[in-house]
Short mmCIF file of C-alpha atoms in Angstrom, two decimals:
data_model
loop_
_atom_site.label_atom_id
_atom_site.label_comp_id
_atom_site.label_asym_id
_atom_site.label_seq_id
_atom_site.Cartn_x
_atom_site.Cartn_y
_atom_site.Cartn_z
CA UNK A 1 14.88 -33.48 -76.48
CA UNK A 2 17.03 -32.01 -74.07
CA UNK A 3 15.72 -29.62 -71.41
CA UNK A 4 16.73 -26.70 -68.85
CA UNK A 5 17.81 -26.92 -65.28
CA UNK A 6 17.00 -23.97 -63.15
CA UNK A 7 18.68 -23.70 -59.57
CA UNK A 8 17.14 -21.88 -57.46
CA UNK A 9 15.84 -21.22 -53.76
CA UNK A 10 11.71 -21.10 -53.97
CA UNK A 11 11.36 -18.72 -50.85
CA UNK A 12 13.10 -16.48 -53.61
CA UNK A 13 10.75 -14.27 -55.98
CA UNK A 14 14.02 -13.55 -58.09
CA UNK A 15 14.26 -17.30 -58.77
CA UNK A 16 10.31 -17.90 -59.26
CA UNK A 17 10.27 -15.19 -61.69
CA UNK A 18 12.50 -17.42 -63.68
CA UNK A 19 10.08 -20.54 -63.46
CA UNK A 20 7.36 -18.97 -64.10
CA UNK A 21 8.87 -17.64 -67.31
CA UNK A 22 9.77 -21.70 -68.13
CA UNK A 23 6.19 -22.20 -67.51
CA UNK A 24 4.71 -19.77 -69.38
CA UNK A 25 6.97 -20.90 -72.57
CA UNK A 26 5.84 -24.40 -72.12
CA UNK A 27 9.64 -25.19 -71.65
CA UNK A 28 10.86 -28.27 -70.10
CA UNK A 29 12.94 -27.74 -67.01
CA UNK A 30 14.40 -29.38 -63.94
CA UNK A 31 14.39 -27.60 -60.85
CA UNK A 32 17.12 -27.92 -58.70
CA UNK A 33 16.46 -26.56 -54.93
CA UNK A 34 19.01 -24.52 -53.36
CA UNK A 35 18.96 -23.03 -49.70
CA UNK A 36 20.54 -19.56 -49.64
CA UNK A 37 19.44 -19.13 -46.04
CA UNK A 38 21.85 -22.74 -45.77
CA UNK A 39 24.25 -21.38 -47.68
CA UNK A 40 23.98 -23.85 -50.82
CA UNK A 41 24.78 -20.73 -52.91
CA UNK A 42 28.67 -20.69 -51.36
CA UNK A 43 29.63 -24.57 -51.67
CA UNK A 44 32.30 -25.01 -54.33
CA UNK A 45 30.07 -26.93 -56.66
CA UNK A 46 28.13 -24.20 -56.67
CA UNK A 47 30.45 -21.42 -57.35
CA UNK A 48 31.98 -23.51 -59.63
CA UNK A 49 28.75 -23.28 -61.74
CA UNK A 50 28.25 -19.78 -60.58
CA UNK A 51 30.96 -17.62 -59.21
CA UNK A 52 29.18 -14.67 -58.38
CA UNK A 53 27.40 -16.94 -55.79
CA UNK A 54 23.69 -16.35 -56.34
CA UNK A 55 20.31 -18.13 -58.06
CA UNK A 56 18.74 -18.20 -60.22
CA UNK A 57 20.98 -19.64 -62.02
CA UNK A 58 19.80 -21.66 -65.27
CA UNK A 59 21.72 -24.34 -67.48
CA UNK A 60 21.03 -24.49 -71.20
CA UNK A 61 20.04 -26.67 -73.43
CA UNK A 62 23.82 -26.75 -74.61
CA UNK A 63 24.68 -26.83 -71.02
CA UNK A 64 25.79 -22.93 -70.89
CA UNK A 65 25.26 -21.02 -67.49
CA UNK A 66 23.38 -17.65 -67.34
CA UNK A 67 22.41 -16.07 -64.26
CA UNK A 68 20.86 -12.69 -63.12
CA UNK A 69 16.86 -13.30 -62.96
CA UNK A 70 16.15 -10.47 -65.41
CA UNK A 71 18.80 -12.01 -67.94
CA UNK A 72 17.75 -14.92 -67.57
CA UNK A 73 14.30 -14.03 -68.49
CA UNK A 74 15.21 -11.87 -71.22
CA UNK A 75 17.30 -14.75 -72.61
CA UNK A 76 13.62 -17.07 -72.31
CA UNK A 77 11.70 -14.88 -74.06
CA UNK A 78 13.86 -13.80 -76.89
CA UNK A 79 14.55 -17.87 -77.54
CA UNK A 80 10.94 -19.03 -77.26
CA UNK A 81 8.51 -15.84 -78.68
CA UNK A 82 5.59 -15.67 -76.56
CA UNK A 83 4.99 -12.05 -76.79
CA UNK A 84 7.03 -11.21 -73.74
CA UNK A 85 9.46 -9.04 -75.63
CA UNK A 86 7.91 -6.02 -78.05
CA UNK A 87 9.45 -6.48 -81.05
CA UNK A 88 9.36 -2.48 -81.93
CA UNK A 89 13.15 -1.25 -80.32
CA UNK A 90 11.66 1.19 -78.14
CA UNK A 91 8.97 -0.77 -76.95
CA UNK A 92 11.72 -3.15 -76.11
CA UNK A 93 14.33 -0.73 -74.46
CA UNK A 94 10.81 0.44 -72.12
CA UNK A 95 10.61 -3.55 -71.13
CA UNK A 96 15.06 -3.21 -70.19
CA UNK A 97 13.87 0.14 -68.03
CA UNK A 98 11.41 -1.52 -66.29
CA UNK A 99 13.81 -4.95 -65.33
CA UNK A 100 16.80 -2.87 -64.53
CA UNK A 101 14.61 -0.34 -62.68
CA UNK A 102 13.30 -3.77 -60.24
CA UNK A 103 16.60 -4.71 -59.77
CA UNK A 104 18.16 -1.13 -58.77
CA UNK A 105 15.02 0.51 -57.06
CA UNK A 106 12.45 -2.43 -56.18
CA UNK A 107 14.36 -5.46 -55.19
CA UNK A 108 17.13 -4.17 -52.69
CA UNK A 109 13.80 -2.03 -50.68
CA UNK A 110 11.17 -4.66 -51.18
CA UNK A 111 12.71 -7.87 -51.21
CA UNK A 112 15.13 -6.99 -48.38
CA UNK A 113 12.43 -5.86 -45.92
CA UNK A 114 10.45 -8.93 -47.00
CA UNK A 115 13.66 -10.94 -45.88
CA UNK A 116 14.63 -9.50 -43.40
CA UNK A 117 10.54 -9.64 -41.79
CA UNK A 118 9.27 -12.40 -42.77
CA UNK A 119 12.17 -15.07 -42.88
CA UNK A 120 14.86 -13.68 -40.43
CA UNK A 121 11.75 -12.69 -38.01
CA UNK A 122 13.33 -9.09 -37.13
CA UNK A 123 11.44 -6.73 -35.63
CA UNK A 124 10.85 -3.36 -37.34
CA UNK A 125 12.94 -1.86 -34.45
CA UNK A 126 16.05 -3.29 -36.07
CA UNK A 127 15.21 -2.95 -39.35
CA UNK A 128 16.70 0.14 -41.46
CA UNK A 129 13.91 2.45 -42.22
CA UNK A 130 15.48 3.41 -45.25
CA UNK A 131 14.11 -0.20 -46.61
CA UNK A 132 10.12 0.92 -45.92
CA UNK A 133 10.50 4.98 -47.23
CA UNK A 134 12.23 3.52 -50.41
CA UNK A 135 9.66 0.36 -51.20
CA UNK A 136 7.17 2.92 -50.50
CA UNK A 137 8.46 5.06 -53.18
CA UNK A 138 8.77 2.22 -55.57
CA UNK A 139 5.05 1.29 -54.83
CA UNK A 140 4.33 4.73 -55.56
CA UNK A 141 5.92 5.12 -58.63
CA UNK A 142 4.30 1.93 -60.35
CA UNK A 143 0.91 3.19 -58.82
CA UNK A 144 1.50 6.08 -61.30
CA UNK A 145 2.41 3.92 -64.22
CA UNK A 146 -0.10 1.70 -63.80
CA UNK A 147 -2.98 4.43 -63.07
CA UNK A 148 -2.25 4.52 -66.88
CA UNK A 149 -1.47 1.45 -68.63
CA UNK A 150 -2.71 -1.93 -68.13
CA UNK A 151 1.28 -3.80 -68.23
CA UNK A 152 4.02 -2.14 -66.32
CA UNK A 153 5.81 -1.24 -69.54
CA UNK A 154 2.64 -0.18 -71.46
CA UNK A 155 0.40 -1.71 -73.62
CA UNK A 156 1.65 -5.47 -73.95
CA UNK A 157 2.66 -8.05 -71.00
CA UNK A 158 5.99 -8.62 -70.80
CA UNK A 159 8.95 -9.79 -68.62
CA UNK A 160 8.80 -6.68 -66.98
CA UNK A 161 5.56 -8.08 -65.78
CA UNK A 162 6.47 -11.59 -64.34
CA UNK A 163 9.49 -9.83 -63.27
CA UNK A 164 7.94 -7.28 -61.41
CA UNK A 165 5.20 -9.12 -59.70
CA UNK A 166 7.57 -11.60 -58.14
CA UNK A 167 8.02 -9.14 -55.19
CA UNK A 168 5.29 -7.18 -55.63
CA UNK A 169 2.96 -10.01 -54.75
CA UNK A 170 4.95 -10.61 -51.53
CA UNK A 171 4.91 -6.93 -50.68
CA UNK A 172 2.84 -7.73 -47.73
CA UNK A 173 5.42 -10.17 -45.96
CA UNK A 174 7.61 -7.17 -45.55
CA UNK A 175 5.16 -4.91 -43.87
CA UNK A 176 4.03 -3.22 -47.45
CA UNK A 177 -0.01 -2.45 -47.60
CA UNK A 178 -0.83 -3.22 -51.12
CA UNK A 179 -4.18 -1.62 -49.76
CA UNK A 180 -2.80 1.75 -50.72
CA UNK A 181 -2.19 0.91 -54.26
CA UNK A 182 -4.91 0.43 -55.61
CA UNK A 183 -3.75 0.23 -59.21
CA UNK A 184 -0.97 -2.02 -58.17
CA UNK A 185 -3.15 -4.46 -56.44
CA UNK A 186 -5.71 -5.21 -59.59
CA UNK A 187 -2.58 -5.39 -61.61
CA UNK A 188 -1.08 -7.90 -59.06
CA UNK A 189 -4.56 -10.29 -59.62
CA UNK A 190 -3.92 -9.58 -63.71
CA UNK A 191 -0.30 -11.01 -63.79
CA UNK A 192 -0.98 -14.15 -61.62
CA UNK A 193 -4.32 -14.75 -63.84
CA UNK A 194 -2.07 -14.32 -66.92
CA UNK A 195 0.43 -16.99 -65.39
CA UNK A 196 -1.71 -18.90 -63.49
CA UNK A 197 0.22 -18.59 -60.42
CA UNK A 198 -2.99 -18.24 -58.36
CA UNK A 199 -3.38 -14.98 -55.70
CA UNK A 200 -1.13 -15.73 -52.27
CA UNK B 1 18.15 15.17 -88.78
CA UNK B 2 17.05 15.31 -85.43
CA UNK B 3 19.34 14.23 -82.77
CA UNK B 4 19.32 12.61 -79.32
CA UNK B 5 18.94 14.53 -76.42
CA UNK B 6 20.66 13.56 -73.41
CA UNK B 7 20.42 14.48 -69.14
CA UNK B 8 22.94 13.94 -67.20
CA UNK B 9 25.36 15.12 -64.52
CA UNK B 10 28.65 14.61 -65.57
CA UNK B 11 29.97 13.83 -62.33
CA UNK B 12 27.90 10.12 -62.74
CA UNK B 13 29.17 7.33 -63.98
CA UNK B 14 25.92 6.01 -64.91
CA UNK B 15 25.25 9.54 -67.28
CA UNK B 16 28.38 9.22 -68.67
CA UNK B 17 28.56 5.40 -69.75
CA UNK B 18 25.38 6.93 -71.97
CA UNK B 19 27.39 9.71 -73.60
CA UNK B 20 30.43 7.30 -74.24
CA UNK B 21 27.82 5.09 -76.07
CA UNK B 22 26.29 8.43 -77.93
CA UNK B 23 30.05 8.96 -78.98
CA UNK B 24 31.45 5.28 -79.70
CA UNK B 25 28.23 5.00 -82.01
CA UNK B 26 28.65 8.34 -83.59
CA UNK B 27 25.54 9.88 -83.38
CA UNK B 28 24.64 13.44 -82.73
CA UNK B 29 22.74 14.22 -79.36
CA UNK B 30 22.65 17.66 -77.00
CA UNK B 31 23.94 17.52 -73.21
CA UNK B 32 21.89 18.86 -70.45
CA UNK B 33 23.53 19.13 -67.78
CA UNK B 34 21.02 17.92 -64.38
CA UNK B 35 23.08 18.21 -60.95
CA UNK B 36 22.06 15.50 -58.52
CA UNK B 37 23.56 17.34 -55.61
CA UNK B 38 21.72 20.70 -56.34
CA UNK B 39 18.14 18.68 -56.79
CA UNK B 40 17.58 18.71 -59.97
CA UNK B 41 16.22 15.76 -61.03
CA UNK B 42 13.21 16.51 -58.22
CA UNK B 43 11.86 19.66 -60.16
CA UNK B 44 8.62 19.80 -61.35
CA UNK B 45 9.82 19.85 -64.94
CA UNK B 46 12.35 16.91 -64.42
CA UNK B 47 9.79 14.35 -63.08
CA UNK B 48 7.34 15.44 -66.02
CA UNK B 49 9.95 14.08 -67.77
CA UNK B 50 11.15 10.77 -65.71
CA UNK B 51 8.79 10.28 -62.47
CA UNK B 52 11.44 8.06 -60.89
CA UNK B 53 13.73 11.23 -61.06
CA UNK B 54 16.87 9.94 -62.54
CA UNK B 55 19.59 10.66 -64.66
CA UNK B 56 20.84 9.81 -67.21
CA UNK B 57 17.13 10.22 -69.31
CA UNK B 58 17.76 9.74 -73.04
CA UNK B 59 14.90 11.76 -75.38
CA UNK B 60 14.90 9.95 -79.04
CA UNK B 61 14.55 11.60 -81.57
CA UNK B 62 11.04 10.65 -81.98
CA UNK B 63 10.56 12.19 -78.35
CA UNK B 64 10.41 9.09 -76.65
CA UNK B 65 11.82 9.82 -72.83
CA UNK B 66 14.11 6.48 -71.98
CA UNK B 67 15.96 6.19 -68.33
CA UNK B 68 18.14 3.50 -66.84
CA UNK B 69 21.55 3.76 -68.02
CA UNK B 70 21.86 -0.14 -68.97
CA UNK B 71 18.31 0.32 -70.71
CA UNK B 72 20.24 3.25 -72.61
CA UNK B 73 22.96 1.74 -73.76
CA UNK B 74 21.38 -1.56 -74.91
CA UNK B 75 18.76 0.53 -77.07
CA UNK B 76 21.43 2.75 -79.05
CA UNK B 77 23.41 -0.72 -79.69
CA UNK B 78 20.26 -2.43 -80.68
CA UNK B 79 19.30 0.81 -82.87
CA UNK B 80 22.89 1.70 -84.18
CA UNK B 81 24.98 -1.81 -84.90
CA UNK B 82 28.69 -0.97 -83.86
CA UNK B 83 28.38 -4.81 -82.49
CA UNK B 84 27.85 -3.44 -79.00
CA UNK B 85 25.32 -6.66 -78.53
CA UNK B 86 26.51 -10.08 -79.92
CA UNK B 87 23.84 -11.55 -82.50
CA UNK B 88 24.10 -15.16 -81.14
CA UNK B 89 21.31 -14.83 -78.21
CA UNK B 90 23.42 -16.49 -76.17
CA UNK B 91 26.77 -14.40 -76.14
CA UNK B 92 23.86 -11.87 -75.87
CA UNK B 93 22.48 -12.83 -72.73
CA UNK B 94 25.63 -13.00 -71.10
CA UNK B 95 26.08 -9.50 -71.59
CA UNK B 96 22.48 -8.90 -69.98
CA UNK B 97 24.29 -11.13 -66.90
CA UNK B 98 26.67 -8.28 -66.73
CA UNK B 99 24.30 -5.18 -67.28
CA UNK B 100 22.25 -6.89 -64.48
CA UNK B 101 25.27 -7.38 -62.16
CA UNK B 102 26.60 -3.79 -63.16
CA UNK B 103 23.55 -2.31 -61.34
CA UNK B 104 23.04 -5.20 -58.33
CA UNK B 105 25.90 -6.08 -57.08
CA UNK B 106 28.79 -3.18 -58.26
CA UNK B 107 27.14 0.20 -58.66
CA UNK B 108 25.50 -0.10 -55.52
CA UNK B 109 29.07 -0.06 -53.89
CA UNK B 110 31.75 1.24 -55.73
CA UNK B 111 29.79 3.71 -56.92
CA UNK B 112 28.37 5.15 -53.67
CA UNK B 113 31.11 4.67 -51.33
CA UNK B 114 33.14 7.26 -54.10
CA UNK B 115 29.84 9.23 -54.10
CA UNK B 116 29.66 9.61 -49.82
CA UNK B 117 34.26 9.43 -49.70
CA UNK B 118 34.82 11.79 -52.92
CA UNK B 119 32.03 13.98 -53.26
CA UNK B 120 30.21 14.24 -49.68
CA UNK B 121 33.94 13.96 -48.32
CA UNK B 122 32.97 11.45 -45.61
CA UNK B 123 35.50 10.50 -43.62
CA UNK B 124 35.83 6.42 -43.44
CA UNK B 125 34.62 5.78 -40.22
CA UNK B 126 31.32 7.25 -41.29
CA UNK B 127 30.46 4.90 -44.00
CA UNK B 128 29.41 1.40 -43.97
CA UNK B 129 31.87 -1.04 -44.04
CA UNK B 130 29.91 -3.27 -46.12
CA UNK B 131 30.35 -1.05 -49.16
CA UNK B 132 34.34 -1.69 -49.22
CA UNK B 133 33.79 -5.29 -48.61
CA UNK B 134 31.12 -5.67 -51.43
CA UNK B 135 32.82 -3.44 -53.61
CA UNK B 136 35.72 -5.44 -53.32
CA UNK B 137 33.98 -8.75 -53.81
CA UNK B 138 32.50 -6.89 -56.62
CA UNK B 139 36.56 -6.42 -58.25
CA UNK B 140 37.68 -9.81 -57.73
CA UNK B 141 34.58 -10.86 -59.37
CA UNK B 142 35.41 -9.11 -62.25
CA UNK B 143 39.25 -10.13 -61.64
CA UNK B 144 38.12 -13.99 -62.01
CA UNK B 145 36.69 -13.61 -65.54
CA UNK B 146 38.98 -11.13 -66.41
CA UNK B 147 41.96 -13.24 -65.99
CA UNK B 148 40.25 -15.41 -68.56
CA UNK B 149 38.35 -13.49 -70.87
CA UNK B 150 39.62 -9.81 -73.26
CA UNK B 151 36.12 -8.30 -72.57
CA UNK B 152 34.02 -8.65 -69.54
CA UNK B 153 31.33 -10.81 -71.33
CA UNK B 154 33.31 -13.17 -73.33
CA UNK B 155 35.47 -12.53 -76.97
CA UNK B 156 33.55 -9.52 -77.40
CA UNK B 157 33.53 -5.62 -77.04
CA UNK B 158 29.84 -4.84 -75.91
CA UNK B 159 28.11 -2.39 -73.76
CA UNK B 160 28.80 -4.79 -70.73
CA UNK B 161 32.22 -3.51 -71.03
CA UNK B 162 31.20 0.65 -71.56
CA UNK B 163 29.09 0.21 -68.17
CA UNK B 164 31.36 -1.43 -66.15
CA UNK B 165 34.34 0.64 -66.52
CA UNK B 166 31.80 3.65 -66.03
CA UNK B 167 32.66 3.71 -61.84
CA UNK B 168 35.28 0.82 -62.11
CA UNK B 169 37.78 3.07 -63.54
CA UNK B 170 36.54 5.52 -60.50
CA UNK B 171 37.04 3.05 -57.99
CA UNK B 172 40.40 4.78 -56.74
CA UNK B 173 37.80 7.62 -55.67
CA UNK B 174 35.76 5.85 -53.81
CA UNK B 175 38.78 4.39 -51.68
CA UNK B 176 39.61 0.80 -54.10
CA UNK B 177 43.18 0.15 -54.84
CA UNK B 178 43.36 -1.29 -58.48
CA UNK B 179 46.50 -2.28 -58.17
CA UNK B 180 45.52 -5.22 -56.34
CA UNK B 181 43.53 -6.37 -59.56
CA UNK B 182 45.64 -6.32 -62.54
CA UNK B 183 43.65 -7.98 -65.01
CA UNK B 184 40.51 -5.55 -64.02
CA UNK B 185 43.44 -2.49 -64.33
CA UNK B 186 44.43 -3.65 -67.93
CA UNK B 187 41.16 -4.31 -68.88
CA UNK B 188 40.08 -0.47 -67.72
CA UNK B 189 42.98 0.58 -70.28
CA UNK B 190 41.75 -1.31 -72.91
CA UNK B 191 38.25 -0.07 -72.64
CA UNK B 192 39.14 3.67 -72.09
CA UNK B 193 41.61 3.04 -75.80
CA UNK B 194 38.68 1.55 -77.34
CA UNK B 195 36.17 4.37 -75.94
CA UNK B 196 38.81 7.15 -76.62
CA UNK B 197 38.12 8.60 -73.20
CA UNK B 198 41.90 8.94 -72.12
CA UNK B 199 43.21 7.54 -68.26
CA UNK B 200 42.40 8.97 -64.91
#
């Protein structure tokens, strides 16, 4: 039985979200480490695998390459059942809102300040404040969904879940107080109990 | 028969790539017409109706309320056939790849250096450089597979293809010379014949 091969940097939530999805499957997988911050993600061999230059990237079982995180987690899910895509369609198109929402309105604010903080050691002076008014607003607005449902995208846990928490989680290594989402916070502890990921 | 309902401002790539879907897949819907620049997706009314306060917002015609263009587009394939998603779950997720990398790693700069050059009428020196240079990493992306692929995510016409061309075929507007990517330039033909939506 052949198995997966996920590249991917481990400082990086967008490429955890993507093991975590292998784990939860029970899916074999090697894990290949790559160093963005070394600039593994621009060596030939690499962008020979992946031209767009960026992890996660996962290899099939048949040896195709897929990357995007939230693809790549879609693509999991859909192969492997597991509950972590509602079968009803717009159940299912709720789960795409939610992934392409992290990726357009979460990730660049969140992840970015996290980055730039907590790796690159910048101090808030030079950072663009643009990156804390708009992860504030994306805290905000999954305080409100969350105030009323018990999974980001309703009533079942889904990819928009593990997807969703990668950053989330970390919101505090880029000067985010998770204090002041309350609703976000228990949700936080629900997702790593449901993966097992333990609390950070 | 009820039909769709549809917000947008149809000055936005990312409302229209939903209509052209509405359209390709024949199925009846009503335009509102929301202006960004005017503030109207921050009314009271508006964020009743999408809290995140963005267009385009699809209503189904159960009354579900749907946002995220690429969340959009894959539901009405998914709901409609018209083979806008491959079957094989592959093929499929490769088309997620480029939905993903629509919104992360184009949109963010074609589409808003056209938004701050065409509609805010900024002159150059006033907008970040790194928008050209990402938007044009963005286009020779696209000029790669392009030289090597008919559709954007393989053999296929899918709604990879209807969002990308959405601000791609705008590019000119925001300042990107498309003559300097002639497989991306055919390929925005191609997709504007298919979607019936005539040349800029």
């Amino acid at each position: 039985m052949s198995a997966y091969r996920l590249y991917g940097d481990s400082r990086s939530g967008n490429c955890l979200k993507a093991k975590w999805t292998l784990d939860y499957l029970e899916q074999r997988y090697e894990w290949t480490e790559i160093s963005v911050l070394e600039g593994e993600t621009r060596t030939p061999e690499f962008l020979a695998l992946n031209p767009a230059g960026q992890v996660p990237l996962l290899i099939t079982k048949d040896g195709g390459a897929l990357a995007q995180s939230n693809a790549i987690l879609l693509f999991l899910a859909e192969s492997h059942g597991g509950g972590l895509v509602p079968r009803d369609s717009f159940a299912r198109a709720k789960v795409y809102e939610w992934l392409f929402w992290e990726q357009y309105s979460h990730e660049p604010f969140i992840a970015v300040r996290r980055f730039l903080k907590f790796y690159l050691k910048k101090p808030d002076s030079e950072i663009d404040p643009k990156l804390l008014e708009r992860g504030l607003a994306a805290l905000s607005r999954m305080e409100v969904q969350l105030a009323g449902a018990k999974w980001i995208a309703g009533d079942a846990f889904s990819v928009a879940d593990i997807s969703l928490v990668a950053y989330t989680r970390a919101a505090h290594e880029g000067g985010f107080d998770l204090n002041a989402f309350p609703a976000v916070k228990a949700w936080v502890d629900s997702v790593e109990k449901r993966l097992a990921i333990g609390s950070r």
